[in-house]
XYZ file of C-alpha atoms in Angstrom:
762
model
C 3.000 101.461 -44.767
C 2.325 104.228 -42.273
C 5.951 104.471 -41.333
C 6.076 107.992 -39.944
C 3.502 110.157 -38.321
C 3.421 113.862 -37.811
C 5.561 113.499 -34.724
C 8.152 111.556 -36.660
C 8.126 108.512 -34.413
C 7.038 106.247 -37.256
C 4.717 103.643 -35.800
C 3.258 101.179 -38.317
C -0.175 100.564 -39.708
C -1.905 97.329 -38.894
C -0.276 95.677 -41.889
C 3.385 96.189 -42.621
C 6.212 94.525 -44.458
C 7.774 91.490 -42.904
C 11.209 91.966 -41.458
C 14.124 89.802 -42.376
C 14.438 87.327 -39.497
C 17.324 87.812 -37.136
C 17.685 84.203 -36.087
C 16.822 82.445 -39.348
C 13.271 81.704 -38.269
C 9.956 82.897 -39.557
C 8.927 86.441 -38.777
C 8.534 86.890 -35.049
C 5.417 88.181 -33.395
C 5.284 89.735 -29.954
C 6.105 86.886 -27.589
C 5.329 84.197 -30.150
C 7.403 82.307 -32.662
C 6.765 79.422 -34.971
C 8.694 76.249 -34.307
C 9.206 73.535 -36.871
C 7.500 70.373 -35.749
C 9.883 67.568 -36.649
C 9.964 63.934 -35.632
C 10.775 63.759 -31.909
C 13.064 60.947 -30.843
C 14.559 60.152 -27.473
C 18.138 58.962 -27.168
C 19.535 56.859 -24.375
C 23.218 57.617 -24.447
C 25.891 55.535 -22.856
C 28.192 57.465 -20.634
C 29.691 60.897 -21.053
C 32.255 62.156 -23.460
C 34.763 64.906 -23.452
C 35.430 65.360 -27.115
C 37.763 68.262 -27.537
C 38.521 67.420 -31.134
C 35.046 67.652 -32.608
C 33.721 70.633 -34.436
C 32.285 73.487 -32.434
C 28.606 74.329 -32.514
C 27.326 76.348 -35.407
C 27.543 80.083 -35.276
C 24.660 82.266 -36.395
C 23.794 81.465 -39.961
C 24.285 84.164 -42.513
C 21.517 85.150 -44.887
C 23.406 83.496 -47.726
C 23.659 80.241 -45.807
C 19.965 80.407 -45.081
C 19.189 80.804 -48.771
C 21.553 77.973 -49.667
C 19.891 75.688 -47.149
C 16.409 76.657 -48.226
C 15.964 73.403 -50.185
C 17.178 71.085 -47.397
C 15.004 68.769 -45.315
C 14.961 69.440 -41.553
C 14.937 66.546 -39.063
C 15.007 66.651 -35.289
C 15.313 64.143 -32.455
C 15.065 64.489 -28.723
C 18.271 63.427 -26.969
C 18.719 62.512 -23.320
C 21.728 61.547 -21.241
C 24.147 64.273 -22.346
C 26.365 65.196 -19.426
C 28.303 68.061 -20.967
C 28.503 70.034 -24.221
C 31.305 67.741 -25.388
C 28.764 64.925 -25.589
C 26.874 67.128 -28.001
C 30.034 67.739 -30.037
C 30.617 63.984 -30.380
C 27.111 63.486 -31.769
C 27.551 66.421 -34.155
C 30.848 65.030 -35.440
C 29.330 61.621 -36.107
C 26.231 62.992 -37.845
C 28.119 65.438 -40.056
C 29.938 62.502 -41.659
C 26.640 61.090 -42.954
C 26.233 61.526 -46.704
C 23.581 64.099 -47.508
C 23.808 65.949 -44.190
C 24.481 69.650 -44.726
C 24.379 70.698 -41.085
C 23.936 69.122 -37.654
C 23.456 70.812 -34.296
C 22.851 69.451 -30.844
C 21.082 71.999 -28.655
C 22.436 71.080 -25.246
C 20.025 73.241 -23.234
C 16.890 71.634 -24.697
C 18.473 68.243 -25.521
C 17.558 68.316 -29.195
C 19.438 67.093 -32.284
C 18.615 69.168 -35.372
C 19.817 67.980 -38.786
C 19.518 69.606 -42.224
C 19.982 67.298 -45.213
C 19.369 67.327 -48.947
C 17.760 63.842 -48.785
C 16.065 61.495 -46.327
C 18.837 60.618 -43.873
C 16.808 59.571 -40.858
C 17.978 55.958 -40.740
C 21.566 56.869 -41.596
C 21.690 59.469 -38.819
C 20.325 57.011 -36.275
C 22.926 54.444 -37.312
C 25.741 57.012 -37.108
C 24.706 58.056 -33.627
C 24.463 54.402 -32.596
C 28.010 53.751 -33.833
C 29.171 56.698 -31.752
C 27.852 54.957 -28.646
C 24.485 56.682 -28.358
C 20.970 55.458 -29.078
C 18.060 57.297 -30.700
C 14.695 55.639 -30.083
C 11.481 56.951 -31.651
C 9.201 58.460 -29.028
C 6.711 61.298 -28.811
C 7.793 62.244 -25.341
C 10.169 65.026 -24.660
C 12.983 64.879 -22.234
C 11.007 67.047 -19.906
C 8.188 64.567 -19.631
C 9.832 61.178 -20.165
C 9.916 59.004 -17.049
C 13.219 58.756 -15.285
C 14.888 55.427 -14.715
C 15.250 54.242 -11.122
C 18.400 55.505 -9.426
C 19.903 52.043 -8.953
C 19.641 51.330 -12.702
C 21.385 54.574 -13.602
C 24.135 53.893 -11.073
C 24.441 50.105 -11.362
C 27.985 50.203 -12.768
C 29.100 52.617 -10.063
C 27.499 50.455 -7.355
C 29.033 47.260 -8.762
C 32.535 48.729 -9.006
C 32.309 50.292 -5.545
C 31.316 46.940 -4.020
C 34.109 45.134 -5.856
C 36.704 47.705 -4.735
C 35.454 47.405 -1.164
C 35.656 43.588 -1.344
C 39.135 43.804 -2.884
C 40.334 46.099 -0.101
C 38.952 43.845 2.629
C 40.364 40.685 0.985
C 43.796 42.329 0.658
C 43.971 42.602 4.428
C 43.806 38.794 4.780
C 45.097 37.480 1.448
C 47.083 40.180 -0.395
C 47.596 38.068 -3.513
C 43.915 37.276 -3.929
C 42.990 40.861 -3.078
C 45.309 42.092 -5.816
C 43.753 39.667 -8.292
C 40.285 40.912 -7.389
C 41.491 44.489 -8.046
C 42.565 43.324 -11.516
C 39.154 41.738 -12.102
C 37.427 44.912 -10.885
C 39.484 47.008 -13.299
C 38.632 44.747 -16.230
C 34.908 44.830 -15.365
C 34.931 48.644 -15.343
C 37.320 48.997 -18.272
C 35.422 46.935 -20.853
C 32.415 49.297 -21.302
C 34.670 52.361 -21.191
C 37.018 50.915 -23.842
C 34.026 49.952 -25.999
C 32.689 53.503 -25.821
C 36.136 54.896 -26.634
C 36.371 52.676 -29.729
C 32.916 53.747 -30.884
C 33.839 57.405 -30.567
C 37.123 56.892 -32.385
C 35.253 55.250 -35.262
C 32.815 58.181 -35.378
C 35.667 60.695 -35.723
C 36.168 61.722 -32.085
C 39.450 60.208 -30.862
C 40.190 62.648 -28.025
C 37.465 61.838 -25.528
C 37.465 61.110 -21.803
C 36.731 57.452 -22.617
C 39.964 57.276 -24.628
C 41.930 58.923 -21.833
C 40.426 56.646 -19.177
C 41.101 53.537 -21.268
C 44.767 54.441 -21.744
C 45.261 55.439 -18.111
C 43.544 52.391 -16.609
C 45.197 49.929 -18.994
C 48.566 51.529 -18.365
C 48.085 51.327 -14.606
C 47.338 47.595 -14.935
C 50.489 47.074 -16.983
C 52.766 48.781 -14.482
C 51.169 46.913 -11.544
C 49.120 49.757 -9.990
C 46.083 47.494 -9.812
C 44.342 49.112 -6.831
C 44.711 52.580 -8.290
C 43.463 51.414 -11.695
C 40.286 50.104 -10.085
C 39.846 53.223 -7.963
C 40.251 55.446 -11.021
C 37.337 53.709 -12.725
C 35.147 54.024 -9.603
C 35.869 57.747 -9.412
C 35.258 58.063 -13.153
C 31.786 56.528 -12.796
C 31.111 58.797 -9.822
C 32.186 61.804 -11.876
C 29.893 60.742 -14.711
C 26.907 60.695 -12.362
C 27.866 64.067 -10.870
C 28.138 65.565 -14.357
C 24.795 64.057 -15.354
C 23.122 65.596 -12.325
C 24.837 68.935 -12.882
C 23.785 68.971 -16.536
C 20.167 68.276 -15.667
C 20.223 71.098 -13.107
C 21.751 73.445 -15.672
C 18.846 72.644 -17.993
C 16.276 72.991 -15.222
C 15.309 76.470 -16.372
C 14.398 75.151 -19.816
C 12.603 72.033 -18.593
C 10.591 74.068 -16.088
C 9.380 76.242 -18.953
C 8.402 73.163 -20.944
C 6.489 71.903 -17.915
C 4.377 75.078 -17.960
C 2.724 73.948 -21.165
C -0.192 71.509 -20.685
C -0.397 68.632 -23.141
C -4.089 69.195 -23.906
C -6.866 71.758 -23.660
C -10.638 71.855 -23.251
C -12.190 73.229 -26.456
C -15.830 74.329 -26.596
C -17.702 73.243 -29.709
C -21.431 73.824 -30.091
C -21.925 73.684 -26.341
C -19.793 70.555 -25.899
C -16.521 70.310 -23.999
C -13.865 68.324 -25.871
C -10.336 67.541 -24.678
C -7.963 68.073 -27.623
C -4.156 68.126 -28.045
C -2.489 71.516 -28.334
C -1.640 70.900 -31.990
C -5.364 70.848 -32.764
C -5.957 74.388 -31.475
C -6.208 77.170 -34.033
C -6.752 80.935 -33.698
C -10.422 81.624 -33.147
C -11.117 78.464 -31.135
C -12.752 78.949 -27.734
C -11.188 77.094 -24.816
C -11.996 76.693 -21.145
C -9.400 76.890 -18.355
C -10.333 75.828 -14.834
C -9.309 77.742 -11.730
C -5.759 76.791 -10.782
C -4.926 75.550 -14.293
C -2.456 77.003 -16.750
C -3.245 78.464 -20.153
C -2.024 76.079 -22.863
C -1.809 78.804 -25.539
C -1.954 82.581 -25.831
C -5.580 83.666 -25.597
C -7.902 86.660 -25.481
C -10.134 86.705 -22.414
C -13.833 86.243 -23.129
C -14.969 86.108 -19.501
C -15.769 89.512 -17.960
C -12.994 89.661 -15.370
C -10.388 87.289 -13.923
C -7.082 87.235 -12.052
C -4.027 85.473 -13.423
C -0.696 84.479 -11.930
C 1.818 85.372 -14.662
C 4.959 85.024 -12.532
C 6.257 81.962 -14.397
C 6.743 83.987 -17.583
C 6.925 87.619 -16.499
C 8.348 87.454 -12.991
C 5.408 89.512 -11.672
C 4.917 88.211 -8.134
C 1.317 89.383 -7.629
C -1.735 88.156 -9.562
C -2.825 90.494 -12.345
C -6.479 91.302 -12.977
C -7.459 91.109 -16.651
C -10.635 92.384 -18.281
C -12.559 90.939 -21.203
C -10.685 91.401 -24.475
C -7.180 91.463 -22.946
C -4.510 89.073 -24.194
C -3.164 86.485 -21.727
C 0.078 84.601 -22.335
C 0.441 80.828 -22.313
C 1.716 79.506 -18.989
C -0.333 81.955 -16.903
C -2.524 80.422 -14.181
C -6.159 81.320 -13.654
C -6.205 82.149 -9.956
C -9.801 82.419 -8.851
C -12.283 81.163 -11.437
C -13.018 79.137 -14.534
C -12.468 81.291 -17.624
C -13.152 81.143 -21.331
C -10.639 82.431 -23.862
C -10.325 82.812 -27.606
C -7.141 81.242 -28.963
C -4.894 83.839 -30.638
C -1.652 81.870 -31.209
C -1.038 79.186 -33.791
C 0.403 75.781 -32.763
C 4.042 76.223 -31.782
C 3.771 80.035 -31.583
C 2.758 80.680 -27.977
C 4.760 82.725 -25.480
C 6.355 79.574 -24.025
C 7.294 78.351 -27.499
C 8.848 81.736 -28.210
C 11.029 81.599 -25.092
C 12.103 78.005 -25.711
C 12.979 78.841 -29.310
C 15.100 81.809 -28.254
C 16.967 79.709 -25.703
C 17.641 77.090 -28.368
C 18.820 79.766 -30.774
C 21.112 81.100 -28.070
C 23.483 78.239 -28.797
C 23.896 79.467 -32.379
C 24.713 82.990 -31.160
C 27.503 82.118 -28.801
C 29.524 84.613 -26.852
C 33.074 85.317 -28.106
C 34.556 83.880 -24.915
C 32.573 80.679 -25.475
C 33.829 80.361 -29.052
C 37.407 80.924 -27.879
C 37.152 78.263 -25.181
C 35.642 75.807 -27.638
C 38.540 76.342 -30.045
C 41.059 76.124 -27.211
C 39.565 72.879 -25.857
C 39.928 71.214 -29.268
C 43.716 71.528 -29.113
C 44.079 71.206 -25.342
C 43.610 67.415 -25.077
C 45.988 66.522 -27.962
C 48.626 68.797 -26.446
C 48.280 67.186 -23.021
C 48.493 63.716 -24.606
C 51.666 64.778 -26.401
C 53.067 66.133 -23.118
C 52.165 62.856 -21.418
C 54.078 60.920 -24.054
C 57.137 63.145 -23.618
C 57.000 62.771 -19.826
C 56.896 58.979 -20.240
C 59.887 58.606 -22.602
C 62.155 61.663 -22.314
C 63.394 61.352 -18.678
C 64.163 57.597 -18.917
C 65.818 57.915 -22.337
C 67.760 61.152 -21.872
C 68.316 61.260 -18.132
C 68.407 57.535 -17.260
C 65.326 57.822 -15.072
C 63.320 54.831 -13.903
C 60.572 53.935 -16.365
C 57.814 53.022 -13.938
C 57.565 56.364 -12.008
C 57.541 58.381 -15.220
C 55.003 56.104 -16.875
C 52.819 56.554 -13.796
C 53.176 60.351 -14.044
C 52.355 60.301 -17.742
C 49.203 58.275 -17.068
C 48.160 60.835 -14.460
C 48.722 63.626 -16.977
C 46.373 61.857 -19.390
C 43.549 62.279 -16.932
C 44.328 65.982 -16.615
C 43.819 66.236 -20.389
C 40.029 65.967 -20.073
C 38.573 69.454 -20.766
C 35.076 68.737 -19.386
C 35.164 71.454 -16.726
C 36.577 73.988 -19.187
C 34.076 73.176 -21.936
C 31.026 73.358 -19.671
C 32.179 76.442 -17.744
C 30.782 78.995 -20.197
C 27.630 77.375 -21.664
C 26.414 76.366 -18.193
C 26.633 79.993 -17.065
C 25.046 81.353 -20.233
C 22.174 78.845 -20.206
C 21.503 79.636 -16.551
C 21.714 83.365 -17.259
C 19.254 83.171 -20.145
C 16.818 81.073 -18.122
C 17.077 83.471 -15.173
C 16.461 86.436 -17.493
C 13.333 84.746 -18.881
C 12.061 84.327 -15.327
C 12.619 88.037 -14.715
C 10.633 89.036 -17.782
C 13.430 89.506 -20.332
C 14.220 87.475 -23.448
C 17.868 87.646 -24.543
C 18.814 86.216 -27.924
C 21.943 84.257 -27.144
C 25.264 84.358 -25.361
C 26.705 87.026 -27.650
C 23.846 89.393 -26.773
C 24.236 88.538 -23.081
C 27.928 89.409 -23.209
C 27.277 92.718 -25.007
C 24.583 93.532 -22.470
C 27.129 93.228 -19.676
C 29.369 95.866 -21.288
C 26.766 98.625 -21.718
C 27.554 102.093 -20.444
C 24.738 104.142 -22.045
C 21.128 103.621 -23.110
C 19.179 105.547 -25.725
C 15.385 105.500 -25.476
C 12.626 106.164 -27.938
C 9.919 108.345 -26.349
C 6.456 107.351 -27.519
C 5.528 103.866 -26.322
C 8.860 103.387 -24.555
C 9.367 106.108 -21.958
C 5.706 107.040 -22.235
C 2.639 104.827 -22.268
C 2.088 105.430 -25.964
C -1.569 106.293 -25.266
C -1.782 110.069 -25.738
C -5.010 111.950 -25.130
C -6.399 114.885 -27.093
C -6.224 117.834 -24.693
C -7.067 120.858 -26.818
C -7.978 122.019 -30.325
C -6.529 125.360 -31.451
C -8.656 127.175 -34.050
C -6.918 129.431 -36.547
C -9.961 130.173 -38.709
C -13.732 129.802 -38.853
C -13.824 125.995 -38.873
C -15.596 124.465 -35.912
C -13.769 122.144 -33.537
C -16.050 119.225 -34.410
C -15.388 119.729 -38.129
C -11.613 119.892 -37.569
C -11.641 116.763 -35.439
C -13.763 114.825 -37.943
C -11.447 115.735 -40.846
C -8.368 114.803 -38.793
C -9.892 111.462 -37.780
C -10.782 110.740 -41.404
C -7.153 111.213 -42.479
C -5.916 109.022 -39.618
C -8.617 106.349 -39.885
C -7.036 102.870 -39.956
C -3.632 103.963 -38.646
C -2.264 102.323 -35.488
C 0.104 105.093 -34.445
C -0.664 106.253 -30.882
C -1.424 109.846 -31.961
C -3.639 108.627 -34.770
C -5.508 106.335 -32.397
C -5.967 109.204 -29.922
C -7.452 111.463 -32.605
C -9.832 108.789 -33.893
C -10.846 107.835 -30.347
C -11.578 111.477 -29.488
C -13.802 111.815 -32.562
C -15.644 108.603 -31.724
C -16.099 109.710 -28.100
C -17.921 112.813 -29.381
C -20.077 110.671 -31.703
C -18.831 112.550 -34.744
C -19.584 111.337 -38.248
C -16.128 110.447 -39.647
C -16.077 110.674 -43.464
C -14.197 108.240 -45.673
C -10.690 109.110 -46.867
C -8.830 108.155 -50.036
C -5.224 108.287 -51.183
C -3.695 108.316 -47.700
C 0.018 109.011 -48.029
C 2.740 109.177 -45.414
C 5.299 111.948 -45.573
C 8.237 110.507 -43.648
C 8.954 112.524 -40.526
C 6.437 115.183 -41.545
C 2.936 113.772 -41.314
C 0.138 112.302 -43.407
C -2.158 113.493 -46.196
C -5.454 112.206 -47.633
C -8.378 113.148 -49.829
C -11.532 113.717 -47.752
C -14.774 114.758 -49.485
C -12.797 116.161 -52.384
C -10.502 118.200 -50.124
C -6.778 117.783 -49.585
C -6.345 117.194 -45.852
C -2.920 117.158 -44.213
C -1.755 116.611 -40.648
C 1.771 117.974 -40.363
C 4.364 118.736 -37.718
C 4.500 122.475 -36.980
C 7.979 122.683 -38.462
C 6.705 121.411 -41.832
C 3.383 123.289 -41.941
C 3.609 126.153 -44.462
C 2.020 129.556 -44.061
C 1.761 129.773 -40.269
C 1.545 133.323 -38.965
C 3.764 134.503 -36.089
C 0.727 134.510 -33.809
C -0.177 130.933 -34.723
C 3.415 129.794 -34.246
C 3.465 131.479 -30.847
C 0.296 129.605 -29.785
C 1.842 126.331 -30.859
C 5.105 127.094 -29.067
C 3.249 127.872 -25.849
C 1.484 124.478 -25.910
C 4.683 122.630 -26.787
C 6.448 124.278 -23.854
C 3.903 122.600 -21.606
C 4.961 119.202 -22.917
C 2.227 118.676 -25.478
C 2.633 117.362 -29.015
C 0.864 119.365 -31.731
C -0.126 118.504 -35.282
C -1.316 121.191 -37.681
C -4.468 120.539 -39.712
C -4.264 121.838 -43.303
C -7.173 121.931 -45.790
C -6.226 122.678 -49.381
C -3.070 124.387 -48.138
C -4.828 126.496 -45.484
C -4.099 126.019 -41.784
C -7.410 125.391 -40.007
C -5.832 124.900 -36.606
C -3.809 122.484 -34.503
C -4.578 119.481 -32.300
C -2.724 119.264 -28.977
C -2.094 115.830 -27.494
C -0.332 114.764 -24.342
C 1.229 111.401 -23.489
C 1.916 110.186 -19.960
C 5.182 108.840 -18.631
C 5.259 105.188 -17.666
C 4.797 104.773 -13.941
C 8.164 103.077 -13.593
C 10.160 105.302 -15.965
C 11.704 107.608 -13.346
C 12.687 104.799 -10.969
C 13.980 102.665 -13.855
C 16.347 105.390 -15.047
C 17.536 106.004 -11.489
C 18.319 102.285 -11.148
C 20.298 102.413 -14.399
C 22.226 105.416 -13.128
C 23.228 103.444 -10.020
C 24.734 100.859 -12.363
C 26.791 103.579 -14.031
C 24.648 103.734 -17.173
C 23.764 107.107 -18.693
C 20.363 107.593 -20.340
C 19.443 109.585 -23.448
C 16.126 110.157 -25.217
C 15.965 110.115 -29.014
C 12.616 111.232 -30.412
C 10.941 112.565 -33.524
C 8.802 114.802 -31.337
C 9.266 118.555 -31.193
C 12.074 119.952 -28.998
C 9.757 121.637 -26.502
C 7.650 118.549 -25.824
C 10.823 116.456 -25.658
C 12.401 118.899 -23.216
C 9.377 118.675 -20.914
C 9.624 114.878 -20.797
C 13.406 114.985 -20.375
C 13.073 117.353 -17.413
C 10.776 114.931 -15.624
C 13.269 112.107 -16.240
C 16.421 114.172 -15.651
C 18.106 112.922 -18.842
C 19.566 114.380 -22.036
C 17.566 114.326 -25.259
C 17.695 114.863 -28.998
C 14.454 115.849 -30.717
C 12.946 116.258 -34.208
C 14.838 113.172 -35.419
C 13.900 111.284 -38.554
C 14.618 107.514 -38.516
C 17.865 108.121 -40.409
C 18.832 110.775 -37.844
C 18.359 108.250 -35.030
C 20.669 105.797 -36.798
C 23.312 108.504 -37.264
C 23.069 109.488 -33.599
C 23.347 105.865 -32.458
C 26.424 105.280 -34.633
C 28.064 108.419 -33.308
C 27.374 107.546 -29.677
C 28.358 103.877 -30.105
C 31.848 104.942 -31.133
C 32.289 106.561 -27.724
C 31.086 103.696 -25.509
C 28.864 100.590 -25.680
C 25.271 101.705 -26.134
C 21.842 100.070 -26.251
C 18.789 101.361 -28.113
C 15.427 100.749 -26.444
C 12.317 101.153 -28.588
C 9.055 99.705 -29.771
C 8.316 101.189 -33.207
C 9.090 100.163 -36.752
C 11.311 103.199 -37.144
C 13.351 102.136 -34.090
C 14.496 98.916 -35.791
C 17.343 100.498 -37.835
C 18.652 102.259 -34.729
C 18.488 99.006 -32.758
C 20.568 97.247 -35.402
C 23.099 100.091 -35.398
C 23.502 100.033 -31.608
C 25.722 97.705 -29.602
C 22.507 96.067 -28.442
C 18.848 96.512 -29.375
C 16.161 96.137 -26.698
C 12.469 96.022 -27.628
C 9.435 96.602 -25.462
C 7.282 93.475 -25.311
C 4.311 95.341 -26.784
C 6.378 96.629 -29.695
C 5.930 95.924 -33.369
C 7.024 92.687 -35.025
C 9.851 94.493 -36.814
C 11.208 96.021 -33.601
C 11.053 92.680 -31.762
C 12.803 90.907 -34.640
C 15.567 93.499 -34.917
C 16.216 93.571 -31.170
C 18.743 91.422 -29.314
C 16.535 91.390 -26.208
C 12.892 92.052 -25.365
C 11.076 93.031 -22.163
C 8.158 90.619 -21.892
C 6.584 92.467 -18.972
C 6.714 95.671 -21.015
C 8.215 97.433 -17.990
C 11.328 99.590 -17.962
C 11.994 98.463 -14.395
C 13.283 95.184 -15.886
C 16.249 96.900 -17.538
C 18.485 97.340 -14.495
C 17.991 93.753 -13.196
C 18.648 92.440 -16.711
C 21.954 94.300 -16.933
C 22.932 93.292 -13.399
C 22.223 89.659 -14.319
C 24.358 89.956 -17.468
C 27.240 91.351 -15.410
C 26.890 88.532 -12.854
C 26.931 86.017 -15.705
C 30.148 87.496 -17.067
C 31.781 87.362 -13.631
C 30.759 83.741 -13.155
C 32.116 82.823 -16.600
C 35.466 84.334 -15.655
C 35.375 82.511 -12.307
C 34.565 79.204 -13.995
C 37.348 79.531 -16.534
C 39.747 80.394 -13.723
C 38.636 77.362 -11.687
C 38.900 74.960 -14.624
C 42.299 76.139 -15.862
C 43.649 76.786 -12.372
C 42.983 73.252 -11.168
C 44.504 71.829 -14.346
C 47.647 73.901 -13.833
C 47.929 72.914 -10.163
C 47.638 69.202 -10.862
C 49.983 69.443 -13.807
C 52.696 70.752 -11.487
C 51.916 68.419 -8.580
C 51.873 65.413 -10.897
C 55.302 66.227 -12.325
C 56.565 66.671 -8.759
C 55.110 63.292 -7.809
C 52.721 64.748 -5.211
C 49.447 63.541 -6.766
C 48.420 60.301 -8.388
C 45.824 58.778 -10.686
C 42.825 58.671 -8.377
C 43.261 62.249 -7.179
C 43.553 63.510 -10.777
C 40.223 61.880 -11.659
C 38.580 63.232 -8.511
C 39.867 66.733 -9.252
C 38.562 66.623 -12.824
C 35.087 65.482 -11.788
C 35.098 67.903 -8.881
C 36.015 70.806 -11.139
C 33.157 69.968 -13.506
C 30.658 69.824 -10.660
C 32.103 72.985 -9.128
C 31.844 75.166 -12.236
C 28.314 73.892 -12.902
C 27.224 74.603 -9.341
C 28.755 78.060 -9.621
C 26.762 78.688 -12.802
C 23.538 77.494 -11.153
C 23.808 80.370 -8.670
C 22.407 82.535 -11.470
C 19.070 80.728 -11.171
C 18.585 81.888 -7.607
C 16.020 84.648 -7.286
C 17.338 87.895 -5.906
C 15.196 90.389 -4.103
């Protein structure tokens, strides 16, 4: 591995060791990630649930858990009809009781059930989900593409109950007795399916659901003679279910819109013939054709000479981008003006869209601390409210000689307040919307925990080469210390660097090739971490070293080097058999958006710092242009030490792109990788800039802070309304129907508040 170059920034060779995955998936590539292709199944669930007793979603798996599960069989199904995360918890609870199942997760944002088992449990899982009141039907369609049922079919129970309540109300005006009987019939019609669902959930291990609460409240209202209110409660419950279903589908709109970017097939060119093939049939090296106005089905390398692409769906770039032959284009981009040919570069399931979808799915296993707390709180909230309801029903009549009927009525109202739907959905709805909005803006964030840490940042540390600069230095000058000719020095330097992918190495080799020099072969290339590289060339020991590690430099030579470094150039000293032949001066250019990006961060109250392995003079020149502090001549271990020191003072992010930046990213509060960075850097990072532009940093942080504010607002709305109706119910100011309306309204309100994150801001 070519871990460190003469400048100490440590970019890798073309081949390097695989990193240990961050999210328990195969090694990530820039904007691509493999996804396990399991059996897709679509579920048609009956109604919503508010299971506050079921187990919370899985947290991030540890490495040990990953090893332990290495021998398990993965299964997956597509699920539709979930109205809130509690529906997902009910399914998880039921599936985890199946013998052989080691883990079960329902990914609410992408509507997928993922099961790990040590044996074939497909039939058993489907039966368990069916007993819980849901259905899993084999289908190859995803939820994003499956046809929707007509509105009247989805709302037939709501329509039927509403008509019956209306008829009951009208009949009561002329024949009160018969009107009351029709209210009873209406209640029974609406109560039967709800009670059946409640029983199914109780059998599957989820007793504290909204179906259970509604069954108890409606049945109790019938018993005490509140027939009209019992019927109205069920109408409002069905209305709330439909509102939650709509809100849930809107919360997932960011994910489904990404799935819609991916065509189902592609036109592959084979021996002059055009064949339409499914995406799974495409392999790297295949040549495909994309018509003008069509989207790329996979990541590809442009074969056509020149073309414009609309990449806004993935990168947020509003204007079409012109690409030349040989450039890589991401899946989901649209060919704007012409038919193009491309060479496929991504494997099935590893395109840019697949990568984003996978990260959003994984976000639910890296949940924010506030989300974990709310999930734990909601599991005890409903049982506590049910206990309070029981005490309200029996204590006043028994101890204070109160009338039974008013207190039974109040206790039934309290049961409806025990549904934690609004509270449970308040955080994941905001986080899912925040992650989807970030993906639209050109940033991938790995989960709610990373999103929450991003919102707390107060300082950012930047790598220099490839992060603050373009990472494409140019050879500007060759300093001669002896009799060796410039062409000879450049050829020897290029020989030692041949095959390396470090920006300085590439610049040296490119300069030699531009002069049509004959580059000799090199053997025994060895990296000297933070110092440079050595190799055997034509029987000579050739070294390229940082000036600080080059032995035997005279004061005059050191002065020449210092003068060039003061002008912002990076120098490497060329040694042959221990003799300094001269030095190569290279200069990198700042990114066009670097200055404005750091100014935008400063407006958000975030300080910037540059950490680099480059020499102090070159680092100082770059830092002056950016008006930031810097630390230079840092080895990878020095960067880690600096990050740990600074992180103790305030939350800090490390932004980089090289293999040597990965340890510093892991040590920081948050690691952010440039989209063009190495696999290791992208895997170690908690977020990545897909547009490879620093100007995305400030909007990403602003979005994270908005997400945090909306989470706090949602929690306040959910708990505040519960507290208000708890008091008003005990005071006798509110009744059954208003409690149901408030619960459904709170759920819709917090979801709508979260959806504000999906709005584009200028």
